[in-house]
CSV table of C-alpha atoms and ligand atoms in Angstrom, one decimal:
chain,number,residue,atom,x,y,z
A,90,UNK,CA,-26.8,20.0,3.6
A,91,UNK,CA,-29.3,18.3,1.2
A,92,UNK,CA,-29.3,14.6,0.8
A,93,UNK,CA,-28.3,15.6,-2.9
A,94,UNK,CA,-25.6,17.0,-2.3
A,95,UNK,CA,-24.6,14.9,0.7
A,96,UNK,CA,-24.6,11.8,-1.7
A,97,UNK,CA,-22.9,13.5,-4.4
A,98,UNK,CA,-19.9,13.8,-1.6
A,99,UNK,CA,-19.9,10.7,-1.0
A,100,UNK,CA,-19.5,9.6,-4.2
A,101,UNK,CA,-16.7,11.8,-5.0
A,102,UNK,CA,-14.6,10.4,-1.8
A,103,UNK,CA,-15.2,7.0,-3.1
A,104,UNK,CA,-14.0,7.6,-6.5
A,105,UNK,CA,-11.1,9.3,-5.0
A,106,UNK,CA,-10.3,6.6,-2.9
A,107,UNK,CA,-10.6,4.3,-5.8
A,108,UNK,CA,-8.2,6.2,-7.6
A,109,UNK,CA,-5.7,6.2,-4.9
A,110,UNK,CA,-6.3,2.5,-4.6
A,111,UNK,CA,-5.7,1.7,-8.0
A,112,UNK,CA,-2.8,3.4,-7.9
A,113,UNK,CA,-1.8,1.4,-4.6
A,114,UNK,CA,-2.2,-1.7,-6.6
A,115,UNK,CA,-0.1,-0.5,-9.4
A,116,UNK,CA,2.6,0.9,-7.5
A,117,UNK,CA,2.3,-1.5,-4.3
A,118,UNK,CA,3.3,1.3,-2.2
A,119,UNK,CA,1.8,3.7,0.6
A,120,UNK,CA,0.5,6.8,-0.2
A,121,UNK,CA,2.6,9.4,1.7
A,122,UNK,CA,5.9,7.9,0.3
A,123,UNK,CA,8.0,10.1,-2.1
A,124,UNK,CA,7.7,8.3,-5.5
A,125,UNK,CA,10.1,9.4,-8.4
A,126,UNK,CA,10.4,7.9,-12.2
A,127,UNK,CA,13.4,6.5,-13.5
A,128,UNK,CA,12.8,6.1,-17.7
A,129,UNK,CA,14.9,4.2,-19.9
A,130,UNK,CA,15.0,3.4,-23.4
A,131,UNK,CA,16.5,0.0,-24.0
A,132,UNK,CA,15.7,-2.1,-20.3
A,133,UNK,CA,17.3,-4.8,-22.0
A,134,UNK,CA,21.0,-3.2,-21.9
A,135,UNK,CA,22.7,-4.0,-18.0
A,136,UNK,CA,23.5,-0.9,-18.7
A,137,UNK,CA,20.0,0.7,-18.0
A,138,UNK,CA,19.3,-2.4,-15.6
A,139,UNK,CA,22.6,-1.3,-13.3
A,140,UNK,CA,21.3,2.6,-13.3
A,141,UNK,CA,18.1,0.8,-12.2
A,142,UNK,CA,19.6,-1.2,-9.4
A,143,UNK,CA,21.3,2.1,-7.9
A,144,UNK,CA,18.6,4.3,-8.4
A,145,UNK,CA,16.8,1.5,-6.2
A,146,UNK,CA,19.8,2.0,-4.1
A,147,UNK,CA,19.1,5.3,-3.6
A,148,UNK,CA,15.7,4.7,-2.9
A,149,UNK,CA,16.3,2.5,-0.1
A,150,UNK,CA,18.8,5.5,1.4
A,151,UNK,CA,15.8,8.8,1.1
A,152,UNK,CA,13.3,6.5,1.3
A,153,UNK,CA,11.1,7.0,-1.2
A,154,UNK,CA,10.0,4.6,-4.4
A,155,UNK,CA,11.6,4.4,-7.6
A,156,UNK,CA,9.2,3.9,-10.5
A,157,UNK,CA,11.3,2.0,-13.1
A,158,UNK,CA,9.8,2.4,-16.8
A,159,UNK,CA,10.9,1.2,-19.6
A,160,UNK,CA,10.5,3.9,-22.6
A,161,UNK,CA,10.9,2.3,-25.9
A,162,UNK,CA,9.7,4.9,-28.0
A,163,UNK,CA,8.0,8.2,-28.0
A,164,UNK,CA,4.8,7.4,-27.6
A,165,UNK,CA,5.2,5.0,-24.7
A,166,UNK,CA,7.2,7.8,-22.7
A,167,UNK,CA,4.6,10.1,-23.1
A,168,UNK,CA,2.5,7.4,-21.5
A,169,UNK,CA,4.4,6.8,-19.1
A,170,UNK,CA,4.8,10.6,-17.7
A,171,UNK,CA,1.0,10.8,-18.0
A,172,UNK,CA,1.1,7.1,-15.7
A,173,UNK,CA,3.5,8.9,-13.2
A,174,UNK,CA,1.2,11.5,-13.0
A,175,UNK,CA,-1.5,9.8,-12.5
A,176,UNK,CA,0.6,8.2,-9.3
A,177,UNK,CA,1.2,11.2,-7.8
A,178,UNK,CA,5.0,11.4,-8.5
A,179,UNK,CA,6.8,14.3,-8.5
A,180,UNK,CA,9.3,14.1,-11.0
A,181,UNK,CA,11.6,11.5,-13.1
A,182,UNK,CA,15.0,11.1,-14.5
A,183,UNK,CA,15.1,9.8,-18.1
A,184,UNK,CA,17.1,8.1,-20.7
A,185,UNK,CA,15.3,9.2,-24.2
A,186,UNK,CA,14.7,6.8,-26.8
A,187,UNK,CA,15.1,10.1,-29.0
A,188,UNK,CA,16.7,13.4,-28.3
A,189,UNK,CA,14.6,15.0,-30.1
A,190,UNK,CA,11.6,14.3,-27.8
A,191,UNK,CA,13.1,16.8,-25.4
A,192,UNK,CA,10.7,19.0,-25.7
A,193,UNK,CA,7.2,17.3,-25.7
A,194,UNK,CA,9.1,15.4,-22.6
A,195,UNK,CA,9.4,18.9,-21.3
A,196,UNK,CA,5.9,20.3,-21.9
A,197,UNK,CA,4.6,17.6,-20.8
A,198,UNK,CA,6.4,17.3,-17.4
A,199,UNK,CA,5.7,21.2,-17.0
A,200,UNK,CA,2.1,20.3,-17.5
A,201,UNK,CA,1.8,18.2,-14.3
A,202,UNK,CA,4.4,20.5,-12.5
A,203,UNK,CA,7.1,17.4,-12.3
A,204,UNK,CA,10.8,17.7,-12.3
A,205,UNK,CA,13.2,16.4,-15.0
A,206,UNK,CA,16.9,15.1,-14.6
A,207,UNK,CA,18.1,13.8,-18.0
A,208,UNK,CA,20.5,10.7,-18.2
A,209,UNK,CA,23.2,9.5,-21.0
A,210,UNK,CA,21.7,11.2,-23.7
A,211,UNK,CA,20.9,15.0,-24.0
A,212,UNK,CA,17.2,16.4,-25.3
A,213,UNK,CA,17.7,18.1,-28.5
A,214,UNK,CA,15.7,21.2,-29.3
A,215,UNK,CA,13.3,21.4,-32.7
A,216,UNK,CA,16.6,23.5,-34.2
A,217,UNK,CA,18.7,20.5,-33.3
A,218,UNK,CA,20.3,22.5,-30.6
A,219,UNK,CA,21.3,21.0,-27.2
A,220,UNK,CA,19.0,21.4,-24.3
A,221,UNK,CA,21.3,22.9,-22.0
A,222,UNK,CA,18.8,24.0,-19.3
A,223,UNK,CA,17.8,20.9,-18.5
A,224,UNK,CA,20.3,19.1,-15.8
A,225,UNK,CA,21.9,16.5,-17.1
A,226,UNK,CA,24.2,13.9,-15.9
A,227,UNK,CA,26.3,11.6,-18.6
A,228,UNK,CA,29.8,10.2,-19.4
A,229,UNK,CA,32.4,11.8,-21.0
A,230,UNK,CA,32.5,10.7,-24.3
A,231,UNK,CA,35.3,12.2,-26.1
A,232,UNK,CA,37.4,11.2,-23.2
A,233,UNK,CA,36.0,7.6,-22.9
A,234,UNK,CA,35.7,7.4,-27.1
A,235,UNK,CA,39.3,8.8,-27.0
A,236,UNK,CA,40.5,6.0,-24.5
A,237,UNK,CA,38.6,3.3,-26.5
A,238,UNK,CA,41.1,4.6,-29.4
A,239,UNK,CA,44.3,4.2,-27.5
A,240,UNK,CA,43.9,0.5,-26.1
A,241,UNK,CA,42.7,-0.6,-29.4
A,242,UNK,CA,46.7,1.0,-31.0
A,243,UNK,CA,47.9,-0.3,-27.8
A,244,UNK,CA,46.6,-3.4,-27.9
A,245,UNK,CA,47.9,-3.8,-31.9
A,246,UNK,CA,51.9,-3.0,-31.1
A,247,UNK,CA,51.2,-5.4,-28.3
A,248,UNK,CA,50.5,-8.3,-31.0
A,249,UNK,CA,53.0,-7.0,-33.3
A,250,UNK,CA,50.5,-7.0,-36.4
A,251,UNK,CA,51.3,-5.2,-39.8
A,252,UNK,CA,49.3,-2.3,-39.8
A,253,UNK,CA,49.3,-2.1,-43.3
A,254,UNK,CA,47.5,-4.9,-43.5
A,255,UNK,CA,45.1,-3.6,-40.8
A,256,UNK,CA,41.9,-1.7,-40.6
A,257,UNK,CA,39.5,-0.2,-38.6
A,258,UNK,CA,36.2,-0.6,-38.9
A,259,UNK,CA,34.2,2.3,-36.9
A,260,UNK,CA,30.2,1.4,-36.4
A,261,UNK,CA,28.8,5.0,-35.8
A,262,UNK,CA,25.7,6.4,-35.2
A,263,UNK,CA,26.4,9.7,-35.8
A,264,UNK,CA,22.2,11.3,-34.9
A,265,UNK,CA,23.0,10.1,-31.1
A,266,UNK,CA,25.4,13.0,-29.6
A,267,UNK,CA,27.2,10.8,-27.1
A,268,UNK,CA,27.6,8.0,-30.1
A,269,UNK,CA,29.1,10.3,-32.1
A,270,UNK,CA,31.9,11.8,-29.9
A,271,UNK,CA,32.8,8.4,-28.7
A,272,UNK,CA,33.5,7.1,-32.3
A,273,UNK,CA,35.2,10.6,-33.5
A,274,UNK,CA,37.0,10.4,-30.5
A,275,UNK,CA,38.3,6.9,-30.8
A,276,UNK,CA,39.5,7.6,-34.2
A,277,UNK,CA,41.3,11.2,-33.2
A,278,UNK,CA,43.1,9.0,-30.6
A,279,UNK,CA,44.0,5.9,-33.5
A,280,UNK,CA,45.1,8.9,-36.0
A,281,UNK,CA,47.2,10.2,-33.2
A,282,UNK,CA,48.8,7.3,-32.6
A,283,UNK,CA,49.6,6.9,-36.3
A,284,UNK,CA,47.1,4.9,-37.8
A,285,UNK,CA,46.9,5.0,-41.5
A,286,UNK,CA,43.9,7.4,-41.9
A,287,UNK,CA,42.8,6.0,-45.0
A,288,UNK,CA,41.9,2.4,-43.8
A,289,UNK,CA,39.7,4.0,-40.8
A,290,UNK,CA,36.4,2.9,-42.4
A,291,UNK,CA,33.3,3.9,-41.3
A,292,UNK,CA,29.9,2.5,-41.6
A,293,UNK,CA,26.3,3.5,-39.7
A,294,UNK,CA,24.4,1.3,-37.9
A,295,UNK,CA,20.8,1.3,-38.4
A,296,UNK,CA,19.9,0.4,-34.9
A,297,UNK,CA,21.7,0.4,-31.9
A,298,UNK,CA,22.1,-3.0,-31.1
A,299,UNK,CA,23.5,-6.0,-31.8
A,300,UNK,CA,21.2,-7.0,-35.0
A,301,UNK,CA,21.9,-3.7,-36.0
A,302,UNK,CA,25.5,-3.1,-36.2
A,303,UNK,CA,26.0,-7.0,-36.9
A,304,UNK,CA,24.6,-5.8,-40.4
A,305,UNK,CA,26.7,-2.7,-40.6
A,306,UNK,CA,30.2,-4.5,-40.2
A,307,UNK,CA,29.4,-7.2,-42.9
A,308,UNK,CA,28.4,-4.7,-45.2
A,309,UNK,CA,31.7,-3.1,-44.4
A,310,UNK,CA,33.2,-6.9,-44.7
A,311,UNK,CA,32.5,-7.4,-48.3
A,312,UNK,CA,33.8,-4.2,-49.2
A,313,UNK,CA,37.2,-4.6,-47.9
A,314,UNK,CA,38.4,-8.5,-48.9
A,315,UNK,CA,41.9,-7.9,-48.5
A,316,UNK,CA,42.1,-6.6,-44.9
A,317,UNK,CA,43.8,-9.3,-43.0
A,318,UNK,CA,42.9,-7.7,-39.2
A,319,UNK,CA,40.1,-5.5,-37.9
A,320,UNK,CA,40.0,-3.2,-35.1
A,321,UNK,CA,36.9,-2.4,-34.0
A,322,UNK,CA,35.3,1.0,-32.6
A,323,UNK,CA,32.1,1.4,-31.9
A,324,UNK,CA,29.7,3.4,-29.1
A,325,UNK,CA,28.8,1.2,-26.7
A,326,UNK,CA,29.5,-2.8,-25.9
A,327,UNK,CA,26.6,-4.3,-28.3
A,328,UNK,CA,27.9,-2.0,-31.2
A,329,UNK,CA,31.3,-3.9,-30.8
A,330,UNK,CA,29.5,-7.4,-30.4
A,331,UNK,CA,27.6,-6.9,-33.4
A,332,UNK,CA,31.2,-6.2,-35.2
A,333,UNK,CA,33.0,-8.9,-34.0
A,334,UNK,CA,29.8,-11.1,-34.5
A,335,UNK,CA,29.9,-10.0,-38.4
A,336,UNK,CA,33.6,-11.1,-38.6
A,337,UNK,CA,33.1,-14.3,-36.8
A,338,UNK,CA,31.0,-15.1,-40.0
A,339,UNK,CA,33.7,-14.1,-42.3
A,340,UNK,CA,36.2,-16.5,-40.9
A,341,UNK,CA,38.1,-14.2,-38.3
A,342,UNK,CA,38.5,-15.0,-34.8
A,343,UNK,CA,40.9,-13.6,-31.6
A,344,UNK,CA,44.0,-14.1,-33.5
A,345,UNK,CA,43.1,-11.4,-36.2
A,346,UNK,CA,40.5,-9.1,-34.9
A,347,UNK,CA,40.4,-6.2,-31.5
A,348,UNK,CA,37.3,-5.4,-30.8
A,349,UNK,CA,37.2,-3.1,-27.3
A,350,UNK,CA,33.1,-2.0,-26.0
A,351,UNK,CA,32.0,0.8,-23.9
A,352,UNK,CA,29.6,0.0,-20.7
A,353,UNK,CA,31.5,-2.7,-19.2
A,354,UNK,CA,28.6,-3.9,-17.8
A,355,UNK,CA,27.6,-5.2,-21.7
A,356,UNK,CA,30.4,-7.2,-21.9
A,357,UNK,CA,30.1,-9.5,-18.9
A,358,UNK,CA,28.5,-12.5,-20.6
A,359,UNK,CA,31.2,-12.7,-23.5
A,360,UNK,CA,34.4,-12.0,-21.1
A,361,UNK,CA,32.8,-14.9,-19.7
A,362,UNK,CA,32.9,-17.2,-22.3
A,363,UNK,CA,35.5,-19.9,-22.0
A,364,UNK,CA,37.2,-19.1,-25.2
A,365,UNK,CA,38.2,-15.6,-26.4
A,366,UNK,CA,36.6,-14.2,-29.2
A,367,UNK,CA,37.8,-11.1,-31.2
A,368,UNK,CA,35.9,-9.0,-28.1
A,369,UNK,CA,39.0,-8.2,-25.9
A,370,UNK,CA,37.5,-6.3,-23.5
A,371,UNK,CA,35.5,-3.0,-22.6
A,372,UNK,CA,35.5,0.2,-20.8
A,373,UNK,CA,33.6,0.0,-18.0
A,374,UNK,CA,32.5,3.8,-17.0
A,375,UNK,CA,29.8,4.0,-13.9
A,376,UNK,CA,26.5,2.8,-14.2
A,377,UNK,CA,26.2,2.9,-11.0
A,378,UNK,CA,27.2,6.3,-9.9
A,379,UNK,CA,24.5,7.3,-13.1
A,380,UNK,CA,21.7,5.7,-11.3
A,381,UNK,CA,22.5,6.4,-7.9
A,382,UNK,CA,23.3,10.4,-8.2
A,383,UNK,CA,21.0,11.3,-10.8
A,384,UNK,CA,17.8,10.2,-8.5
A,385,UNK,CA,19.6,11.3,-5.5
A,386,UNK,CA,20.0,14.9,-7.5
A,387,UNK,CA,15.9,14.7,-8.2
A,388,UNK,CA,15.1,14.2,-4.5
A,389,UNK,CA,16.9,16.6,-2.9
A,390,UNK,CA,15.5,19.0,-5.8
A,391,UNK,CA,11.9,18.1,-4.9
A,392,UNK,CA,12.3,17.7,-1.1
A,393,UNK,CA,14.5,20.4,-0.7
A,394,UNK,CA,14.5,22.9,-3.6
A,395,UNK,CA,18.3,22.4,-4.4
A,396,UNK,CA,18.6,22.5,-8.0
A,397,UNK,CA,21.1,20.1,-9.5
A,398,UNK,CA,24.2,21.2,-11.6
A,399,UNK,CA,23.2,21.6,-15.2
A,400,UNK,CA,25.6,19.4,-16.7
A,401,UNK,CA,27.4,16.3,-14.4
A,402,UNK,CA,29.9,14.2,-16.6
A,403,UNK,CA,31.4,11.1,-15.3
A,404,UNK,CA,34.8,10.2,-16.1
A,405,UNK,CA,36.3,7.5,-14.4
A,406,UNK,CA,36.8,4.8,-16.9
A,407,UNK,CA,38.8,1.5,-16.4
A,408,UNK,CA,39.6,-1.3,-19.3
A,409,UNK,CA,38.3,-4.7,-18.2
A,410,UNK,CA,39.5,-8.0,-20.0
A,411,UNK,CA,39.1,-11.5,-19.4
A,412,UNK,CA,41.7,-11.3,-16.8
A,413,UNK,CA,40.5,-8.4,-14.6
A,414,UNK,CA,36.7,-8.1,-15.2
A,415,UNK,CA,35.5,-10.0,-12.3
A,416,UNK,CA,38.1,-7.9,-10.2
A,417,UNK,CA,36.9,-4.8,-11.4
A,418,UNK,CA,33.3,-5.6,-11.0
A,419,UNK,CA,33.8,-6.2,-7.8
A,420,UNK,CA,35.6,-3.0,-7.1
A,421,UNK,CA,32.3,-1.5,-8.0
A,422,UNK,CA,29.8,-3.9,-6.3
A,423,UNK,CA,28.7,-5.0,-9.4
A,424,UNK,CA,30.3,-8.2,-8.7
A,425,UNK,CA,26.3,-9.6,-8.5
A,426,UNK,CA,26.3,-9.1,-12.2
A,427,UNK,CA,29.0,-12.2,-12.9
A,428,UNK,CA,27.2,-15.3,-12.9
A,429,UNK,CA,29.3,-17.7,-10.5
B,737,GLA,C1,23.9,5.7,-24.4
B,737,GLA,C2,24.0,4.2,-24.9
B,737,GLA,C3,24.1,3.3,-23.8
B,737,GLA,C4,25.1,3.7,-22.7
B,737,GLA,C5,24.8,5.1,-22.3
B,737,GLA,C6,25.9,5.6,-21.3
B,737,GLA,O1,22.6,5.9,-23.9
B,737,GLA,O2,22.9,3.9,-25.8
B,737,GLA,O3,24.4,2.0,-24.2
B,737,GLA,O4,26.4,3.7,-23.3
B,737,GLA,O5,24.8,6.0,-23.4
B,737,GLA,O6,25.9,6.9,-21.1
């Protein structure tokens, strides 16, 4: 062999090696180890922190690495599959920022030959359709929504309120799927039950998070003076906060507002408080089992070609309130998350 050629080799190993380094450095992790991706859109929520912490859980059980990216928008998970790539990963589960990424997040993956397990919210297809090929694991929101509805009624007999001079004030956002079947469900369950269907107000949010629906429900606020108690529906724990939040402002407080979240794991840091507030309490689903089975479904698809069930829903649901969060929680091991 020429020196040439010899040299040009050499040079070749060396960049490889430098690449794998890199990646060492980036990663902090051996080569030969399994590494997945676990994508989320909002890292601040516990709720994509818990799937986090079980997916790390999962991890520790297969042995292999979970690389834990946070996905604000489309761009940055485009990045990021490109980055995981570039790692020698072999496929990730993701939480969308937006459904209707689903399929760039698909070519892409396919490009690089990685495996995709969606999370919480379903890829939407460019004729709004849902991606039903890809496996996906979520809760069951009607159900859950539908539940929401019920202890909020439940909760109003229970205080012996006038319900004619109660409302509801429903913070949807109807372009999420899951949002959107929670809320409609919630309200099936509080017509159901015999709620006045004509003081069931809705109003969007314009961002899912607190900020966000905190401007929704004052807009709804000044509309509707002459309600004397809210109930309060809403897709996920911050949606609620941001409600009761708004009604705080207007003067309200426990004694005249119901405000029940979904996550559980949201609601922590205001069951905490040492006065109640309008939020009464949450349905706490299973962040954990979302984290935890959704990797464990991608590794035994890559290490052992078993393909996971296209659809998984979660159901289990239980109401936490100041008096049996910390109980609860620690049913779950997520007792970590109260501070002490
Ligand atoms: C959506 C919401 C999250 C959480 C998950 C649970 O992604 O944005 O807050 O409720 O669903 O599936």
């Amino acid at each position: 062999m020429g020196t040439i050629k010899k040299g040009l080799i050499a040079a070749a190993l060396l960049t490889s090696a430098l690449v794998s380094t890199s990646a060492n450095a980036l990663f902090g992790s051996s080569n030969d180890e399994l590494k997945l991706g676990y994508l989320v859109k909002q890292p601040e929520e516990a709720w994509f922190q818990t799937e986090w912490a079980f997916a790390d859980k999962a991890g520790a059980k297969y042995h292999f690495e979970t690389l834990k990216m946070a996905v604000p928008d489309g761009e940055k998970t485009l990045n990021a599959i490109d980055t995981l790539a570039a790692s020698g990963a072999k496929g990730f589960v993701i939480c969308t920022p937006d459904p209707k990424l689903g399929p760039a997040i698909m070519a892409k993956a396919k490009s690089y030959g990685l495996k995709v397990i969606t999370v919480d919210d379903q890829f939407i297809n460019a004729k709004g359709k849902p991606m039903t090929d890809v496996p996906l694991i979520m809760m069951a929101a009607s159900e859950i929504g539908y539940r929401q509805g019920q202890e909020l009624y439940k909760e109003m007999l229970h205080r012996k309120w006038d319900v004619n001079t109660t409302a509801v004030m429903a913070i949807t956002a109807d372009e999420l799927d899951t949002a959107r079947r929670r809320v409609d469900g919630s309200i099936k369950a509080l017509k159901e039950a015999g709620f006045p269907v004509e003081r069931i107000y809705r109003v969007p949010t314009k961002s899912n998070d607190i900020p966000g629906a905190f401007d929704a429900g004052n807009s709804m606020l000044v509309q509707h003076p002459e309600v004397k108690q809210w109930l309060i529906v809403g897709m996920n724990d911050n949606t609620v906060l941001g409600g009761v939040r708004a009604t705080e402002g207007q003067g309200f407080t426990k004694d005249n507002v119901i405000g029940i979240g979904i996550n559980g794991v949201g609601a922590i840091n205001e069951l905490s408080k040492s006065k109640a507030t309008g939020f009464y309490g949450s349905l706490l689903p299973s962040p954990d089992v979302h984290g935890f089975k959704s990797i464990e479904m991608l590794y035994h698809w890559v290490k052992d070609g078993v393909e996971p069930p296209k659809m998984t829903q979660v159901k289990d649901v239980v109401l936490i309130t100041r008096d049996n969060f910390r109980a609860e929680l620690d049913k779950k091991g997520l007792g970590n998350l109260v501070k002490k």
